Structures are given as C-alpha cells and as structure tokens.
C-alpha atoms as a PDB file:
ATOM      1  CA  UNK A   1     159.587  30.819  50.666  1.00  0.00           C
ATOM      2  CA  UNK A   2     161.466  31.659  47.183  1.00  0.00           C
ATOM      3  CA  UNK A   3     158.385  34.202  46.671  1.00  0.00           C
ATOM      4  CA  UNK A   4     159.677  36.181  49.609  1.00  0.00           C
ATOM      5  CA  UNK A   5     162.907  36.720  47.494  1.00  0.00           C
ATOM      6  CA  UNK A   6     160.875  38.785  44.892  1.00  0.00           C
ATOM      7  CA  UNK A   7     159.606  41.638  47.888  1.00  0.00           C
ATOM      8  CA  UNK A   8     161.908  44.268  46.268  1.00  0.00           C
ATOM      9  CA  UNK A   9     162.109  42.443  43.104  1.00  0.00           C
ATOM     10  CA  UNK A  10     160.358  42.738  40.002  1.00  0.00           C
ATOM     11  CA  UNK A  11     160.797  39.086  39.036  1.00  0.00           C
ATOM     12  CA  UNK A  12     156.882  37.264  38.870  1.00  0.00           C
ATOM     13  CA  UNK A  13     158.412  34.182  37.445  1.00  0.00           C
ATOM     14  CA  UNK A  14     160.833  33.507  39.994  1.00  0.00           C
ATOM     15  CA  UNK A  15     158.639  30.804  41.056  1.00  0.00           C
ATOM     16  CA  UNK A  16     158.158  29.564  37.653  1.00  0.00           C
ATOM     17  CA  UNK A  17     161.958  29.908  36.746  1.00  0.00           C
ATOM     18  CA  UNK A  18     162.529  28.020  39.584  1.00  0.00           C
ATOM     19  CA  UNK A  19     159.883  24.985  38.663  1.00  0.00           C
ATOM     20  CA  UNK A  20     161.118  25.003  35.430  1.00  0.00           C
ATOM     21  CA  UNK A  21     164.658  24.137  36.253  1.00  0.00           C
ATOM     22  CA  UNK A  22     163.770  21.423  39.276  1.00  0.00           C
ATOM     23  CA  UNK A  23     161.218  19.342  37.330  1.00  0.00           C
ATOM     24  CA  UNK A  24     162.437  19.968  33.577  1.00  0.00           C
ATOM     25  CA  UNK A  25     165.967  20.406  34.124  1.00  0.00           C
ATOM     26  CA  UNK A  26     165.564  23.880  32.254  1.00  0.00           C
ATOM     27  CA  UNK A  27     167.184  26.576  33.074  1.00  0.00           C
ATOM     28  CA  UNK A  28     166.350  30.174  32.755  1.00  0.00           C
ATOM     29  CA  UNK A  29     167.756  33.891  32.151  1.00  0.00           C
ATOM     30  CA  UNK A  30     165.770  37.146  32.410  1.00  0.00           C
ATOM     31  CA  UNK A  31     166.658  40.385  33.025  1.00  0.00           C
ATOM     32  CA  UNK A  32     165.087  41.698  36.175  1.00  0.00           C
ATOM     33  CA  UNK A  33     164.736  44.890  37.945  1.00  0.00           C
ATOM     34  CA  UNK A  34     164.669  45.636  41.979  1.00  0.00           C
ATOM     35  CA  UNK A  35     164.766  49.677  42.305  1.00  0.00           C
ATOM     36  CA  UNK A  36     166.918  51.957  40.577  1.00  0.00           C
ATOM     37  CA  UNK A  37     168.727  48.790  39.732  1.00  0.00           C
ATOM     38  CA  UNK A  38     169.388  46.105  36.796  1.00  0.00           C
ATOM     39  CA  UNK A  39     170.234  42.499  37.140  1.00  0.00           C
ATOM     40  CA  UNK A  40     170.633  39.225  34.910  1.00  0.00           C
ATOM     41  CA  UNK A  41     168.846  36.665  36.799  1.00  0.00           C
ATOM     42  CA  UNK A  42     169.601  32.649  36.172  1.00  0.00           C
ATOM     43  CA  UNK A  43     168.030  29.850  37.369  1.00  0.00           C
ATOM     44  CA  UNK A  44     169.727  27.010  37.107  1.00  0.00           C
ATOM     45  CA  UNK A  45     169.421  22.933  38.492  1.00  0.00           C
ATOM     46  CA  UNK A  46     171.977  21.973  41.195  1.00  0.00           C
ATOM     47  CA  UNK A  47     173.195  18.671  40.936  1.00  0.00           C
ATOM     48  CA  UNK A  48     174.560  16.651  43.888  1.00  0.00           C
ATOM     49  CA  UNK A  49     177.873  14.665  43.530  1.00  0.00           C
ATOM     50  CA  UNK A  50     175.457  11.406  43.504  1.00  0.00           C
ATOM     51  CA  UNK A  51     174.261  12.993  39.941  1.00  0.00           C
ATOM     52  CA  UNK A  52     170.681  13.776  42.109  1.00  0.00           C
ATOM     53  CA  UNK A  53     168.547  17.113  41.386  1.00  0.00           C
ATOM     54  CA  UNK A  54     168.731  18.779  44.686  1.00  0.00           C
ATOM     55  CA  UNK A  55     167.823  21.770  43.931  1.00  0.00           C
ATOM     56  CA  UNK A  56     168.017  25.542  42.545  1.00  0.00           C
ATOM     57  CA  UNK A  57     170.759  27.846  42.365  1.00  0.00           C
ATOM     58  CA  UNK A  58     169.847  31.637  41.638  1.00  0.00           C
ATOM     59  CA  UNK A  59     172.346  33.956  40.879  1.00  0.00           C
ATOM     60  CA  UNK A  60     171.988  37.515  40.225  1.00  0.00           C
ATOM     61  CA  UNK A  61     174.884  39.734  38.512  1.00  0.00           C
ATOM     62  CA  UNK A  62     174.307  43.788  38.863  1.00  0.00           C
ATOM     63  CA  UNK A  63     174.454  45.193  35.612  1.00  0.00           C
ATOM     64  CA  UNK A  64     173.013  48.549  36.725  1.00  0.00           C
ATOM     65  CA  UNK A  65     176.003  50.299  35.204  1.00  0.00           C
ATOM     66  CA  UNK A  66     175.759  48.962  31.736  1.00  0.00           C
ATOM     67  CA  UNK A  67     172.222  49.802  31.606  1.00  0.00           C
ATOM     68  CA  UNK A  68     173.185  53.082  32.808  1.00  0.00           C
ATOM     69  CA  UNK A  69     175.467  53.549  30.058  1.00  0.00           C
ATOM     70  CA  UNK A  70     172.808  51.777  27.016  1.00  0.00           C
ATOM     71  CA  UNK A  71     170.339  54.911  28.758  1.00  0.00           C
ATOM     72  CA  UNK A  72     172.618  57.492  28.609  1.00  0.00           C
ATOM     73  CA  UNK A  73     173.203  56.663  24.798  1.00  0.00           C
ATOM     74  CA  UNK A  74     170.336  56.026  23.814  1.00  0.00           C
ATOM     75  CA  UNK A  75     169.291  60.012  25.340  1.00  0.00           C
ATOM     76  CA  UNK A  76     172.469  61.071  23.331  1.00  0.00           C
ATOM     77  CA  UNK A  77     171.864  59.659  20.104  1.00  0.00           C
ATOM     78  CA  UNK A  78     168.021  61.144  20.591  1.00  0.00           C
ATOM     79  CA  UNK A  79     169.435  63.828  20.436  1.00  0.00           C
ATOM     80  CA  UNK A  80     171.850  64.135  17.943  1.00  0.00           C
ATOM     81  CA  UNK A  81     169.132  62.665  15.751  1.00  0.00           C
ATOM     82  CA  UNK A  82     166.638  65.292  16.148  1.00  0.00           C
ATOM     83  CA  UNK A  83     168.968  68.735  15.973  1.00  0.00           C
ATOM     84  CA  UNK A  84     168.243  70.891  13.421  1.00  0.00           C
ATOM     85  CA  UNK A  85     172.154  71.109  13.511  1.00  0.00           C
ATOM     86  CA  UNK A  86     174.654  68.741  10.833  1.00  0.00           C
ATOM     87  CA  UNK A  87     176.086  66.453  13.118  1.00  0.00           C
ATOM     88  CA  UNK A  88     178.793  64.220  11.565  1.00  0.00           C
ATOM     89  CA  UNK A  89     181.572  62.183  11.882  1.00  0.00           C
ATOM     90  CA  UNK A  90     183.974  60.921  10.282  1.00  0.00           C
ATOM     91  CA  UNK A  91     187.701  58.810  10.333  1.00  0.00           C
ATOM     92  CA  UNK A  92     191.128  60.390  10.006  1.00  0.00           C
ATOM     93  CA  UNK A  93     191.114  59.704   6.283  1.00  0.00           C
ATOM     94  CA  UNK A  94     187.769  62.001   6.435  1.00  0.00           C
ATOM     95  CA  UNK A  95     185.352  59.222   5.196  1.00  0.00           C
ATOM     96  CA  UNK A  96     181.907  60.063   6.785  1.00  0.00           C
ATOM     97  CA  UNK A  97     180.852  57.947   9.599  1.00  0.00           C
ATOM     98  CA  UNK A  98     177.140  59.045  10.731  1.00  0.00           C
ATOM     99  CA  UNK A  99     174.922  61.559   9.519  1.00  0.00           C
ATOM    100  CA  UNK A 100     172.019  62.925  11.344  1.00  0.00           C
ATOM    101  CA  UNK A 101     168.462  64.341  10.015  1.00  0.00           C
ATOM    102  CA  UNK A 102     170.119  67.832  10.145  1.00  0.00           C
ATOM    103  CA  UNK A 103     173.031  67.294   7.912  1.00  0.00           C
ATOM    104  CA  UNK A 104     170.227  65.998   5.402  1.00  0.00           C
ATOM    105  CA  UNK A 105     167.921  69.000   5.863  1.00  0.00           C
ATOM    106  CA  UNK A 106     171.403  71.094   5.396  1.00  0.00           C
ATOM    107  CA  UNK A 107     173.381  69.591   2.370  1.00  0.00           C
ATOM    108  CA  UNK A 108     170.283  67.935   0.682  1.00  0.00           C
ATOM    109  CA  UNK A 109     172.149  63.984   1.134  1.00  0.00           C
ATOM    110  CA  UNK A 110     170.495  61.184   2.932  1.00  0.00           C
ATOM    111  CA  UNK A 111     173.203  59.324   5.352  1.00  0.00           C
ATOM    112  CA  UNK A 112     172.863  56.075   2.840  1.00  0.00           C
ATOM    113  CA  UNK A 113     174.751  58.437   0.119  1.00  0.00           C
ATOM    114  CA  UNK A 114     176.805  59.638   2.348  1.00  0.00           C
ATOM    115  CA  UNK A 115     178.095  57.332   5.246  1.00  0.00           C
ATOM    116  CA  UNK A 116     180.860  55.780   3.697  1.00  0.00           C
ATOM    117  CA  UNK A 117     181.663  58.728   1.131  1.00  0.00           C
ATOM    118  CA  UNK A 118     184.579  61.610   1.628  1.00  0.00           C
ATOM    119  CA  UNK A 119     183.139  64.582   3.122  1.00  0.00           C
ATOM    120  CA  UNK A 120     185.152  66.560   0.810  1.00  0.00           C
ATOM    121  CA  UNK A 121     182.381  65.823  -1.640  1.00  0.00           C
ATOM    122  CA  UNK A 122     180.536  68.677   0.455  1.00  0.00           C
ATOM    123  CA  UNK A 123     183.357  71.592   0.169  1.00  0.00           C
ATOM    124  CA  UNK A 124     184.346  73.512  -2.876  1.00  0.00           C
ATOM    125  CA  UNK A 125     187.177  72.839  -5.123  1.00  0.00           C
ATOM    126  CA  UNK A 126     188.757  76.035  -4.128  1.00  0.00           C
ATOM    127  CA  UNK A 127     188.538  74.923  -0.360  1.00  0.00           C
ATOM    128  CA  UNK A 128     189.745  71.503  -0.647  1.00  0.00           C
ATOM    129  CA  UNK A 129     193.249  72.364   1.684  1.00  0.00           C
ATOM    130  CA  UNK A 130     191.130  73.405   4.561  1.00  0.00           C
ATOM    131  CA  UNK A 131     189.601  69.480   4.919  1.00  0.00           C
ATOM    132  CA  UNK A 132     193.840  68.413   4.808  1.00  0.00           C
ATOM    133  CA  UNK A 133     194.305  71.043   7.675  1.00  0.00           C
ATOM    134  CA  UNK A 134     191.209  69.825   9.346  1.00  0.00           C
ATOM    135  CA  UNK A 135     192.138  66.590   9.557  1.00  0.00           C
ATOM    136  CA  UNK A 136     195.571  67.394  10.722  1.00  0.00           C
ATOM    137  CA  UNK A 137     194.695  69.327  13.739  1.00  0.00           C
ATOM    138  CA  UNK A 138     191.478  66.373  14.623  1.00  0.00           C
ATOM    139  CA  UNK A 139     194.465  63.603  14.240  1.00  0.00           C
ATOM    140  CA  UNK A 140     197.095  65.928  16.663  1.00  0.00           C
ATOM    141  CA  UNK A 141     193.788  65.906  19.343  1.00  0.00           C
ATOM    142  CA  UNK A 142     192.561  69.364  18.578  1.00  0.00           C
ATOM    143  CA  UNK A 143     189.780  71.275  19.043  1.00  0.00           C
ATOM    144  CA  UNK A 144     188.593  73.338  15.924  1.00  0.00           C
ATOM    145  CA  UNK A 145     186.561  76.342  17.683  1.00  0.00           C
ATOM    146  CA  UNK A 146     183.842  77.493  15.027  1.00  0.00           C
ATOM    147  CA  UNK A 147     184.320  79.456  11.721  1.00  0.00           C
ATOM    148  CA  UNK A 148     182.376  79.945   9.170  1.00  0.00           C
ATOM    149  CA  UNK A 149     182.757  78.482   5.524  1.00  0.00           C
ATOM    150  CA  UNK A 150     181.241  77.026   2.509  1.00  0.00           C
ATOM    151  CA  UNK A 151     179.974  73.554   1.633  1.00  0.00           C
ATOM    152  CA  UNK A 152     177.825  72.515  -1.611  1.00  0.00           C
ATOM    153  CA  UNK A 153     174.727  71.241  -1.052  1.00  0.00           C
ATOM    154  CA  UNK A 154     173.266  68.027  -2.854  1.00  0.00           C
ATOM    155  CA  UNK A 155     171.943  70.323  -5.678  1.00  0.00           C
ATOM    156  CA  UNK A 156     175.100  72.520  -6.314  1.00  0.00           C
ATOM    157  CA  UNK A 157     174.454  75.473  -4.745  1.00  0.00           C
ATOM    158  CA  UNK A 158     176.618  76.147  -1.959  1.00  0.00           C
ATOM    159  CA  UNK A 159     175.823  76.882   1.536  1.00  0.00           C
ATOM    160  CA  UNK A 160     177.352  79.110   4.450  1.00  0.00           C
ATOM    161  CA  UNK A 161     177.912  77.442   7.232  1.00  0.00           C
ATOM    162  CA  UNK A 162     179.092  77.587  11.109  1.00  0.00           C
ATOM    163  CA  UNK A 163     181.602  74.741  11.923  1.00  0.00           C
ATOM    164  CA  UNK A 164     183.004  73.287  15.239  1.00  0.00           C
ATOM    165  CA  UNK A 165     184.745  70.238  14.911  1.00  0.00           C
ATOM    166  CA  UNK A 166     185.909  68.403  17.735  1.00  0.00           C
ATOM    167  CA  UNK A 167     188.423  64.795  18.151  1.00  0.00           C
ATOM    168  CA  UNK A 168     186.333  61.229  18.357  1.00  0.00           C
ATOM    169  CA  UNK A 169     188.063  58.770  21.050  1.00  0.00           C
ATOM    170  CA  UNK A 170     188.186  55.502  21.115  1.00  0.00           C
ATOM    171  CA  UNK A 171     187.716  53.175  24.563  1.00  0.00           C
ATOM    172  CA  UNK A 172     191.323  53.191  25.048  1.00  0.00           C
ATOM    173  CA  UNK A 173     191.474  56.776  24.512  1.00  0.00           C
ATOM    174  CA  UNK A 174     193.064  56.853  21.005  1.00  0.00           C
ATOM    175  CA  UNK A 175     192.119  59.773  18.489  1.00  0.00           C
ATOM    176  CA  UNK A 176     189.780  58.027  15.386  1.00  0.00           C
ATOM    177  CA  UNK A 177     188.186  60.808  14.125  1.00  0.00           C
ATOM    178  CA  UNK A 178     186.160  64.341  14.038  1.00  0.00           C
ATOM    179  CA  UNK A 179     182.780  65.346  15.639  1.00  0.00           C
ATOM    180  CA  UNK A 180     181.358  68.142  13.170  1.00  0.00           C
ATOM    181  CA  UNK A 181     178.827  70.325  14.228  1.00  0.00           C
ATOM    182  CA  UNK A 182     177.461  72.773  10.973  1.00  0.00           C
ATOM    183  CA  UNK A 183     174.759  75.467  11.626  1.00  0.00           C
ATOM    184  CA  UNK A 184     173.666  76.938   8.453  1.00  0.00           C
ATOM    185  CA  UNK A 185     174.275  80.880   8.947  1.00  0.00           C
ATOM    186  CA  UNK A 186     172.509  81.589   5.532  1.00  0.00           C
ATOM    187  CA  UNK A 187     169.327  83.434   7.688  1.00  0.00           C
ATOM    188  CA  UNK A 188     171.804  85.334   9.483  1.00  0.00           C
ATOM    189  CA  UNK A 189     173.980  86.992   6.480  1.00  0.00           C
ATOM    190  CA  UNK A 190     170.604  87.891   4.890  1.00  0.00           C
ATOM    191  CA  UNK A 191     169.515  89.718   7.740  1.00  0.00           C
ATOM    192  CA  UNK A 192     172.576  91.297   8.257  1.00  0.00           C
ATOM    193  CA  UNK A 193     172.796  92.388   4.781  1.00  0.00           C
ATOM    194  CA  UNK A 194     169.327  93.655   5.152  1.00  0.00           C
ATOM    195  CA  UNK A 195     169.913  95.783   8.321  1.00  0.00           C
ATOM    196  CA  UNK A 196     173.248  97.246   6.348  1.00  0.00           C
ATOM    197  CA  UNK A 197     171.228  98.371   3.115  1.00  0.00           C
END
C-alpha cells in the first residue's frame, strides 16, 4: 500500500497527492521530511503510450544539503544581527553593503541611510587615506588584524573604535569586498584613564 511508503516519512498527504494526480490529472509538490533529512516530493500522472492514466509516479530528490546550508545561514545571520558589535560590509569601491543593529547602536545610522552610502562618511577628514589603504589590502585578499581608530557617529561626535576587517568571497572564490567588525573601546579608555589619574 502507498501508505506504507510514508513509515519513515513525514508525508500525510501522500495518499491524497497521489488521488489527486490519478483522478484529476493534478499533480503535486511538497517538501517533505523523513529523519535528519529533506526532500522535494512530486506526484505526478503516468501516462501509457495508448494516452491511458495508468498510474502515479513519485519521485523524491534529497535536498538535505541545501537545507543544511539555508540553516546554517539563517544561525549566522542571527547572529550577526543581534551582536552588540558593528558588523559591516561593504564592495571594493567601499560602498556599504549590510549593516547590523550594532553598527546602528555604534554610529547612530539606521542600515536604510547607510546601505548603499560610502563608509567613508563614518571616518574623519583627517583619516580619509586609511579607508584607500583599507581597501587596498581587502582587494590583495588580506586580513586587517584589529587597531584601533576613529569614526564619527551620526551626530558628529566621533567615536573610538576596535577594527578587524577581513576579505568577502564570492562562490567562485573571487575577492568582492570587506567584513568589518568595530567594538566601541570608548568604556575602556575611560577606565584606563581613570585607573592612571
């Protein structure tokens, strides 16, 4: 019995599927689940040569993997989303790409004023060579190990900050862009000059 098929599958309207596509000539597509694994199930009529309904065909393609993948992102964009960190990217031409919740809570701009925008809005006119070098070393496939600097925040004032910036890949492995991770440090140099007075 097609029932038997759904043992170690979670597919309820096999049956259904099935009807649907031998009396109504409609066929079907639903993700289903057996396990730790994904598939795309379709149901679809089978035709004889005579031009007859003889049946069902039921295919199943794995796509375990992709789901995988959509999973893993999904847990990596959670969290990118919720650190108290800036975390931004941007292209080779240093247009932002994405802005998090963090880079909002440090520099005062949502990510609709700033996705889009040059992130050398955010560092000082007497800083503006250090985005030039920045870009250089992302675009050659370096790794900028953190230092600490100086952006301006949405209202002017400026900010010191903690930055690693690290190359963005594309599928095929080409260099795009930059990965920026900014801690504010601000806490830290006040309690350091505190502890020195």
């Amino acid at each position: 019995p097609l029932s038997d098929v759904t043992r170690n599958l979670d597919y309820p309207e096999i049956v259904a599927d099935a009807g649907r596509a031998l009396t109504h000539l409609q066929p079907a597509e639903r993700e289903v689940r057996a396990g730790k694994h994904f598939y795309v199930a379709r149901t679809i009529p089978y035709r004889t040569v005579d031009d007859h309904i003889a049946g069902v065909v039921l295919t199943f393609t794995d796509i375990t993997t992709m789901k995988d993948a959509e999973a893993a992102k999904a847990r990596l964009a959670a969290i990118v989303e919720s650190s108290s960190d800036a975390i931004v990217s941007k292209d080779l031409r240093g247009i932002v790409t994405s802005w998090n919740d963090g880079a909002k809570d440090i520099f005062g701009y949502t990510a609709a004023e700033m996705v889009g925008q040059p992130v050398a809005r955010l560092i000082p006119a007497d800083r503006q060579a250090e985005e030039v070098g920045i870009l250089r070393k992302i675009g050659a496939g370096e790794t900028i190990k953190s230092f600490e600097t100086v952006r301006v925040r949405k209202d002017g004032t400026t900010e010191p900050i903690s930055v690693t910036i690290s190359p963005i890949k594309d599928a095929g492995g080409r260099i795009i862009g930059g990965s920026t991770i900014a801690r504010d440090v601000s806490e830290a140099k006040n309690i350091l000059a505190a502890l020195l007075e």
